[in-house]
Amino acid sequence: MTVLDKSSKDSLNTPYFMINEQALINNLEKAKQLKNISGAKLVLALKCFSTWGTFDTIKPYLDGTTSSGPYEVRLGHEKFGGETHAYSVGYSDADIEAVKPLSDKIIFNSLSQLTHHYPKCKDDASLGLRINPEMSVAGQDLANPARPYSRLGVKQSLLDLSVTDKVDGFMFHMNCENKDVDAFIAVLDHISSTFAAYLDKLSWLSLGGGIFFTYPGYPIEKLGLALKAFAEKHSLQVYLEPGEAIITRTADLVVSVIDIVENEKKTAIVDSATEAHRLDTLIYNEPASVKEASKDGQFPYVIGSCSCLAGDQFCETQFPQPLQIGQKLHLLDSAGYTMVKLNWFNGLKMPSIYFEKVNGQIEVLNEFGYEDFKGTLGR
């Protein structure tokens, strides 16, 4: 692995992601605190963050990984270790053959998937079933797993106690960036009462991800004690599947201003694009935050991408001084659901990925070029 001296940081070519190890450790220490209080095990959600060059920092704190597709299962098994949980909305026969020798737990999304694949993997892993609790804490309907006609998980009305003859555990995933511990406890109480007959026959339960326990001021002890009481009541090993909670506020997407255009508003064009490099900004209409901006700034700008999509912009914000062509901007909190969603739209340069270690050195996790772009489209 290439390691750069910290003095070279200012000369790195944009765009690039810079992951900060100390910020990552700060979140992981909170995860450790939650584990100690609750007795829960925590597995990293690779659908959110799969940048495996950071795994050596994360592994001492977490218990393994959870996945949403076969390649994530393999990556977690090969590069992280610990427990490897496999979940998919739909497994093909080939998928099951690929994941069953790598997985400690295989979780099915439907009763039909469980019935179809059970004979092939019942002796290879502990099996689970995703349940739809029909309530959730998700701010956006697009991310709400309990939305009407949801395809995610089995409703209680379709269950029968005989399912516990085939599975050892259930998985509930019903949160998305939930910062409200009382809202989560209300869902936990609902699960405890509605599914008690099932829980008492199971050995483990995953409560999914989306619990933002690393948010500033979050009452970790209250969450931990609620999880501990729940686990003891039903004699279960509880799992959480954090993603964003582990890597929030750990990485910037660093871009450069390459032009400034004016059409009633000034737009700073940067050498990146939401559609290619920070897709959730576009999908969820959640503006990026810029480190160099100021609430009291007197110079407003749209931070616009260099893609051809007319509405592709990172945010509108203000700066204390006029922006200059060539100036670098840091788009904050750019780790979750970014690097896992990178694409080659418009043939734009892919951001490099760097890891700033506690000692100040910078590890080069990946850099991309034309051959990488070309290789995605043919051989």
Short mmCIF file of C-alpha atoms in Angstrom, two decimals:
data_model
loop_
_atom_site.label_atom_id
_atom_site.label_comp_id
_atom_site.label_asym_id
_atom_site.label_seq_id
_atom_site.Cartn_x
_atom_site.Cartn_y
_atom_site.Cartn_z
CA MET A 1 0.00 0.00 0.00
CA THR A 2 1.28 3.45 -0.90
CA VAL A 3 1.69 5.79 2.06
CA LEU A 4 2.07 9.54 1.63
CA ASP A 5 3.67 11.97 4.02
CA LYS A 6 1.23 14.35 5.66
CA SER A 7 2.99 17.27 3.96
CA SER A 8 1.64 16.06 0.61
CA LYS A 9 -2.00 16.50 1.65
CA ASP A 10 -2.33 19.99 0.15
CA SER A 11 -1.03 18.84 -3.22
CA LEU A 12 -3.46 15.95 -3.80
CA ASN A 13 -5.45 16.20 -7.01
CA THR A 14 -9.20 16.55 -6.63
CA PRO A 15 -11.73 15.09 -6.46
CA TYR A 16 -10.96 12.73 -3.59
CA PHE A 17 -12.42 11.26 -0.44
CA MET A 18 -10.37 11.77 2.71
CA ILE A 19 -11.34 9.43 5.55
CA ASN A 20 -10.10 10.50 8.99
CA GLU A 21 -9.05 7.63 11.25
CA GLN A 22 -9.38 9.57 14.51
CA ALA A 23 -12.97 10.57 13.67
CA LEU A 24 -13.68 6.93 12.87
CA ILE A 25 -12.23 5.80 16.21
CA ASN A 26 -14.36 8.37 18.03
CA ASN A 27 -17.50 6.74 16.60
CA LEU A 28 -16.19 3.25 17.30
CA GLU A 29 -15.59 4.09 20.94
CA LYS A 30 -19.28 4.94 21.22
CA ALA A 31 -20.11 1.63 19.59
CA LYS A 32 -17.91 -0.11 22.17
CA GLN A 33 -19.75 1.71 24.96
CA LEU A 34 -23.11 0.59 23.57
CA LYS A 35 -21.94 -3.02 23.30
CA ASN A 36 -20.67 -3.03 26.88
CA ILE A 37 -23.95 -1.68 28.27
CA SER A 38 -26.36 -3.72 26.16
CA GLY A 39 -24.62 -7.02 25.49
CA ALA A 40 -25.63 -6.60 21.85
CA LYS A 41 -23.31 -7.56 19.01
CA LEU A 42 -22.68 -5.05 16.23
CA VAL A 43 -22.06 -6.01 12.60
CA LEU A 44 -21.04 -3.40 10.03
CA ALA A 45 -23.59 -2.79 7.26
CA LEU A 46 -21.51 -3.05 4.09
CA LYS A 47 -24.35 -1.59 1.99
CA CYS A 48 -23.45 1.74 3.59
CA PHE A 49 -19.68 1.52 3.72
CA SER A 50 -17.45 -1.13 2.15
CA THR A 51 -14.12 0.67 1.99
CA TRP A 52 -12.13 -2.31 3.21
CA GLY A 53 -8.84 -0.46 3.53
CA THR A 54 -10.21 0.92 6.81
CA PHE A 55 -11.29 -2.45 8.21
CA ASP A 56 -8.19 -2.97 10.34
CA THR A 57 -9.25 0.08 12.34
CA ILE A 58 -12.87 -1.07 12.63
CA LYS A 59 -12.42 -4.80 13.31
CA PRO A 60 -11.33 -4.57 16.97
CA TYR A 61 -14.60 -2.81 17.83
CA LEU A 62 -17.27 -4.72 15.90
CA ASP A 63 -18.30 -8.36 15.64
CA GLY A 64 -18.46 -8.83 11.89
CA THR A 65 -20.40 -7.64 8.84
CA THR A 66 -23.85 -7.82 7.35
CA SER A 67 -24.53 -7.77 3.64
CA SER A 68 -27.25 -7.16 1.09
CA GLY A 69 -25.74 -9.04 -1.84
CA PRO A 70 -23.33 -11.91 -2.62
CA TYR A 71 -20.29 -9.74 -3.31
CA GLU A 72 -20.67 -7.96 0.02
CA VAL A 73 -20.86 -11.35 1.73
CA ARG A 74 -17.59 -12.39 0.14
CA LEU A 75 -15.90 -9.09 0.96
CA GLY A 76 -16.98 -9.25 4.60
CA HIS A 77 -15.79 -12.85 4.90
CA GLU A 78 -12.45 -12.20 3.22
CA LYS A 79 -11.52 -8.77 4.54
CA PHE A 80 -13.31 -8.33 7.87
CA GLY A 81 -13.86 -11.74 9.43
CA GLY A 82 -15.83 -12.29 12.59
CA GLU A 83 -19.46 -13.13 11.92
CA THR A 84 -20.64 -12.87 8.33
CA HIS A 85 -24.38 -12.25 7.97
CA ALA A 86 -25.97 -12.64 4.53
CA TYR A 87 -29.28 -10.98 3.70
CA SER A 88 -30.85 -10.37 0.32
CA VAL A 89 -34.25 -9.24 -0.89
CA GLY A 90 -34.00 -12.14 -3.35
CA TYR A 91 -31.46 -14.97 -3.61
CA SER A 92 -31.07 -16.90 -6.84
CA ASP A 93 -29.96 -20.52 -6.61
CA ALA A 94 -26.49 -19.42 -7.68
CA ASP A 95 -26.45 -16.75 -4.96
CA ILE A 96 -27.18 -19.32 -2.27
CA GLU A 97 -24.44 -21.61 -3.49
CA ALA A 98 -22.02 -18.67 -3.38
CA VAL A 99 -22.89 -17.35 0.08
CA LYS A 100 -23.63 -20.48 2.11
CA PRO A 101 -20.00 -21.57 2.62
CA LEU A 102 -19.08 -18.02 3.68
CA SER A 103 -21.95 -17.13 5.99
CA ASP A 104 -22.62 -17.64 9.67
CA LYS A 105 -26.20 -16.43 9.25
CA ILE A 106 -28.39 -16.38 6.13
CA ILE A 107 -31.49 -14.21 6.39
CA PHE A 108 -34.39 -14.57 3.95
CA ASN A 109 -36.77 -11.81 2.96
CA SER A 110 -39.88 -13.93 2.38
CA LEU A 111 -41.48 -17.20 3.35
CA SER A 112 -41.28 -18.43 -0.24
CA GLN A 113 -37.52 -17.77 -0.36
CA LEU A 114 -37.08 -19.58 2.95
CA THR A 115 -39.10 -22.58 1.74
CA HIS A 116 -37.28 -22.76 -1.59
CA HIS A 117 -33.73 -22.50 -0.26
CA TYR A 118 -34.11 -24.21 3.14
CA PRO A 119 -33.13 -27.73 1.97
CA LYS A 120 -29.95 -26.40 0.35
CA CYS A 121 -28.56 -24.40 3.27
CA LYS A 122 -30.17 -25.64 6.48
CA ASP A 123 -26.94 -27.41 7.49
CA ASP A 124 -24.56 -24.62 6.41
CA ALA A 125 -25.60 -21.62 8.52
CA SER A 126 -28.00 -20.36 11.14
CA LEU A 127 -31.07 -19.24 9.20
CA GLY A 128 -33.20 -16.17 9.76
CA LEU A 129 -36.26 -14.42 8.35
CA ARG A 130 -36.88 -10.71 7.87
CA ILE A 131 -40.09 -9.50 9.49
CA ASN A 132 -41.98 -6.33 8.64
CA PRO A 133 -43.15 -4.86 11.96
CA GLU A 134 -45.50 -2.51 10.05
CA MET A 135 -44.14 0.52 11.85
CA SER A 136 -40.87 2.36 11.44
CA VAL A 137 -38.85 5.49 12.08
CA ALA A 138 -37.77 6.66 8.63
CA GLY A 139 -37.86 10.29 7.61
CA GLN A 140 -38.24 9.65 3.88
CA ASP A 141 -40.92 7.44 2.37
CA LEU A 142 -38.38 6.19 -0.17
CA ALA A 143 -36.42 4.64 2.72
CA ASN A 144 -39.41 3.46 4.77
CA PRO A 145 -39.45 -0.36 4.88
CA ALA A 146 -42.95 -0.36 6.37
CA ARG A 147 -44.47 1.76 3.57
CA PRO A 148 -47.69 0.50 1.93
CA TYR A 149 -47.18 -2.56 -0.29
CA SER A 150 -43.64 -2.95 1.01
CA ARG A 151 -41.71 -5.89 -0.42
CA LEU A 152 -39.37 -5.93 2.59
CA GLY A 153 -40.06 -8.58 5.19
CA VAL A 154 -43.00 -10.76 6.24
CA LYS A 155 -46.06 -9.30 7.95
CA GLN A 156 -47.19 -10.79 11.23
CA SER A 157 -50.52 -11.92 9.76
CA LEU A 158 -48.67 -14.25 7.37
CA LEU A 159 -46.59 -15.94 10.07
CA ASP A 160 -47.14 -19.20 11.85
CA LEU A 161 -45.19 -20.51 14.83
CA SER A 162 -44.06 -23.44 12.73
CA VAL A 163 -41.61 -21.09 10.99
CA THR A 164 -39.43 -21.36 14.09
CA ASP A 165 -38.77 -24.97 13.13
CA LYS A 166 -36.72 -23.63 10.21
CA VAL A 167 -35.17 -20.43 11.53
CA ASP A 168 -33.11 -19.51 14.58
CA GLY A 169 -33.59 -15.79 14.28
CA PHE A 170 -35.59 -12.87 12.97
CA MET A 171 -34.39 -9.62 11.49
CA PHE A 172 -36.29 -6.35 11.84
CA HIS A 173 -34.99 -3.31 9.97
CA MET A 174 -37.23 -0.27 10.41
CA ASN A 175 -35.03 2.75 11.15
CA CYS A 176 -33.29 5.33 9.01
CA GLU A 177 -31.01 7.85 10.74
CA ASN A 178 -33.25 7.64 13.82
CA LYS A 179 -31.91 10.07 16.43
CA ASP A 180 -34.89 9.61 18.80
CA VAL A 181 -34.20 6.92 21.39
CA ASP A 182 -37.78 7.02 22.68
CA ALA A 183 -39.13 6.39 19.18
CA PHE A 184 -36.86 3.38 18.87
CA ILE A 185 -37.88 2.04 22.28
CA ALA A 186 -41.54 2.37 21.24
CA VAL A 187 -40.84 0.18 18.21
CA LEU A 188 -38.90 -2.24 20.41
CA ASP A 189 -41.86 -2.50 22.79
CA HIS A 190 -44.16 -3.13 19.82
CA ILE A 191 -41.92 -5.97 18.62
CA SER A 192 -41.69 -7.40 22.13
CA SER A 193 -45.45 -7.57 22.58
CA THR A 194 -46.58 -8.39 19.02
CA PHE A 195 -44.02 -11.11 18.33
CA ALA A 196 -43.45 -12.48 21.85
CA ALA A 197 -44.55 -16.02 21.00
CA TYR A 198 -41.97 -16.16 18.22
CA LEU A 199 -39.15 -14.40 20.05
CA ASP A 200 -39.29 -16.84 22.92
CA LYS A 201 -38.53 -19.69 20.48
CA LEU A 202 -35.60 -17.96 18.76
CA SER A 203 -31.94 -17.72 19.74
CA TRP A 204 -31.04 -14.43 18.05
CA LEU A 205 -32.63 -11.26 16.74
CA SER A 206 -31.23 -8.53 14.50
CA LEU A 207 -32.74 -5.09 14.94
CA GLY A 208 -31.13 -3.76 11.78
CA GLY A 209 -29.45 -0.42 11.34
CA GLY A 210 -30.46 3.21 11.14
CA ILE A 211 -30.11 3.89 14.88
CA PHE A 212 -28.00 7.04 15.02
CA PHE A 213 -26.35 6.38 18.39
CA THR A 214 -23.21 8.36 17.46
CA TYR A 215 -25.20 11.56 16.90
CA PRO A 216 -23.99 14.30 19.28
CA GLY A 217 -25.80 14.05 22.61
CA TYR A 218 -27.49 10.73 21.85
CA PRO A 219 -28.35 8.92 25.16
CA ILE A 220 -26.30 5.76 24.58
CA GLU A 221 -26.86 4.43 28.09
CA LYS A 222 -30.65 4.64 27.73
CA LEU A 223 -30.51 2.76 24.43
CA GLY A 224 -28.12 0.18 25.86
CA LEU A 225 -30.26 -0.55 28.89
CA ALA A 226 -33.40 -0.91 26.75
CA LEU A 227 -31.64 -3.40 24.49
CA LYS A 228 -30.30 -5.33 27.48
CA ALA A 229 -33.77 -5.57 29.09
CA PHE A 230 -35.29 -6.72 25.79
CA ALA A 231 -32.63 -9.38 25.26
CA GLU A 232 -32.98 -10.70 28.80
CA LYS A 233 -36.79 -10.76 28.59
CA HIS A 234 -36.74 -12.98 25.52
CA SER A 235 -33.42 -14.80 26.14
CA LEU A 236 -32.00 -13.61 22.81
CA GLN A 237 -28.65 -12.55 21.43
CA VAL A 238 -29.44 -9.15 19.96
CA TYR A 239 -27.60 -7.77 16.92
CA LEU A 240 -27.48 -4.25 15.52
CA GLU A 241 -26.38 -3.49 11.97
CA PRO A 242 -24.89 0.04 12.08
CA GLY A 243 -23.57 1.67 8.95
CA GLU A 244 -23.98 5.43 9.00
CA ALA A 245 -23.57 5.48 12.79
CA ILE A 246 -20.06 4.08 12.43
CA ILE A 247 -18.78 6.33 9.66
CA THR A 248 -20.74 9.55 10.11
CA ARG A 249 -18.57 12.69 10.07
CA THR A 250 -15.46 10.68 9.19
CA ALA A 251 -14.86 11.67 5.55
CA ASP A 252 -14.88 14.70 3.27
CA LEU A 253 -15.32 14.74 -0.48
CA VAL A 254 -12.72 17.30 -1.52
CA VAL A 255 -13.39 19.14 -4.78
CA SER A 256 -11.98 22.14 -6.63
CA VAL A 257 -13.77 25.15 -8.10
CA ILE A 258 -13.14 25.03 -11.86
CA ASP A 259 -15.46 27.79 -13.02
CA ILE A 260 -17.93 30.39 -11.76
CA VAL A 261 -20.98 31.13 -13.89
CA GLU A 262 -23.73 33.65 -13.27
CA ASN A 263 -27.41 33.51 -14.18
CA GLU A 264 -29.13 35.61 -11.51
CA LYS A 265 -27.26 33.45 -8.99
CA LYS A 266 -23.56 32.70 -8.95
CA THR A 267 -22.75 29.02 -9.40
CA ALA A 268 -19.37 27.60 -8.55
CA ILE A 269 -18.74 24.63 -10.83
CA VAL A 270 -16.68 21.94 -9.08
CA ASP A 271 -14.89 18.89 -10.49
CA SER A 272 -17.41 16.40 -9.12
CA ALA A 273 -21.10 15.54 -9.44
CA THR A 274 -23.81 14.36 -7.11
CA GLU A 275 -25.09 11.86 -9.67
CA ALA A 276 -21.67 10.25 -9.98
CA HIS A 277 -20.00 10.75 -6.58
CA ARG A 278 -22.57 11.67 -3.92
CA LEU A 279 -25.76 10.11 -5.23
CA ASP A 280 -27.88 10.35 -2.08
CA THR A 281 -27.60 14.14 -2.21
CA LEU A 282 -29.58 13.91 -5.43
CA ILE A 283 -31.90 11.02 -4.58
CA TYR A 284 -33.03 12.33 -1.19
CA ASN A 285 -32.66 16.05 -1.95
CA GLU A 286 -30.39 16.47 1.08
CA PRO A 287 -27.96 19.35 0.43
CA ALA A 288 -24.30 18.85 1.24
CA SER A 289 -22.55 20.93 3.90
CA VAL A 290 -19.36 22.75 2.96
CA LYS A 291 -16.58 23.18 5.53
CA GLU A 292 -15.51 26.56 4.15
CA ALA A 293 -19.05 28.02 4.19
CA SER A 294 -20.39 30.34 6.88
CA LYS A 295 -23.95 31.05 8.02
CA ASP A 296 -23.01 34.71 8.21
CA GLY A 297 -21.20 34.74 4.89
CA GLN A 298 -21.95 37.65 2.58
CA PHE A 299 -21.17 35.83 -0.68
CA PRO A 300 -23.85 33.31 -1.76
CA TYR A 301 -23.17 30.55 -4.27
CA VAL A 302 -24.76 27.49 -5.72
CA ILE A 303 -22.23 24.66 -5.58
CA GLY A 304 -22.88 23.05 -8.94
CA SER A 305 -21.51 19.86 -10.42
CA CYS A 306 -19.73 19.41 -13.73
CA SER A 307 -22.21 16.81 -14.99
CA CYS A 308 -24.68 17.47 -17.80
CA LEU A 309 -27.72 16.96 -15.54
CA ALA A 310 -29.36 20.38 -15.27
CA GLY A 311 -30.41 20.04 -11.64
CA ASP A 312 -27.18 18.46 -10.42
CA GLN A 313 -25.95 20.61 -7.56
CA PHE A 314 -24.54 19.95 -4.12
CA CYS A 315 -26.09 22.86 -2.23
CA GLU A 316 -26.65 26.58 -1.96
CA THR A 317 -24.64 28.30 0.75
CA GLN A 318 -22.72 31.42 1.71
CA PHE A 319 -19.02 32.14 2.11
CA PRO A 320 -17.10 34.81 4.02
CA GLN A 321 -15.03 35.63 0.92
CA PRO A 322 -15.64 35.31 -2.83
CA LEU A 323 -14.72 31.91 -4.19
CA GLN A 324 -11.72 31.62 -6.48
CA ILE A 325 -11.12 29.28 -9.38
CA GLY A 326 -8.78 26.54 -8.15
CA GLN A 327 -9.96 26.81 -4.56
CA LYS A 328 -10.61 23.51 -2.75
CA LEU A 329 -13.90 22.88 -0.96
CA HIS A 330 -14.59 20.12 1.56
CA LEU A 331 -18.04 18.51 1.33
CA LEU A 332 -18.56 17.17 4.84
CA ASP A 333 -19.88 13.81 6.00
CA SER A 334 -19.30 12.04 2.69
CA ALA A 335 -18.61 8.45 3.74
CA GLY A 336 -22.01 6.77 4.01
CA TYR A 337 -23.69 5.62 0.80
CA THR A 338 -21.13 7.48 -1.31
CA MET A 339 -18.16 5.26 -2.15
CA VAL A 340 -20.48 2.25 -2.48
CA LYS A 341 -22.52 4.15 -5.10
CA LEU A 342 -19.79 5.66 -7.25
CA ASN A 343 -20.41 5.46 -10.98
CA TRP A 344 -18.88 6.67 -14.22
CA PHE A 345 -21.68 8.98 -15.38
CA ASN A 346 -20.40 11.42 -18.03
CA GLY A 347 -17.01 9.69 -17.89
CA LEU A 348 -16.08 11.98 -15.01
CA LYS A 349 -12.88 11.38 -13.10
CA MET A 350 -13.56 9.05 -10.19
CA PRO A 351 -12.52 10.44 -6.78
CA SER A 352 -9.44 8.88 -5.23
CA ILE A 353 -9.87 7.39 -1.76
CA TYR A 354 -7.38 8.27 0.99
CA PHE A 355 -7.18 7.35 4.67
CA GLU A 356 -5.60 9.89 7.02
CA LYS A 357 -4.15 7.92 9.91
CA VAL A 358 -3.84 9.07 13.49
CA ASN A 359 -0.10 9.54 12.97
CA GLY A 360 -0.76 11.97 10.12
CA GLN A 361 0.31 9.68 7.32
CA ILE A 362 -2.06 9.22 4.38
CA GLU A 363 -2.73 5.76 3.00
CA VAL A 364 -3.72 5.58 -0.65
CA LEU A 365 -6.68 3.17 -0.64
CA ASN A 366 -7.48 3.62 -4.32
CA GLU A 367 -6.88 5.88 -7.29
CA PHE A 368 -8.72 5.55 -10.59
CA GLY A 369 -7.93 6.24 -14.22
CA TYR A 370 -9.20 5.87 -17.74
CA GLU A 371 -8.53 2.11 -17.84
CA ASP A 372 -10.90 1.66 -14.86
CA PHE A 373 -13.63 3.55 -16.73
CA LYS A 374 -12.97 1.60 -19.92
CA GLY A 375 -12.92 -1.72 -18.08
CA THR A 376 -16.46 -1.32 -16.75
CA LEU A 377 -17.86 -1.22 -20.27
CA GLY A 378 -16.02 -4.04 -22.00
CA ARG A 379 -12.81 -6.03 -22.28
#
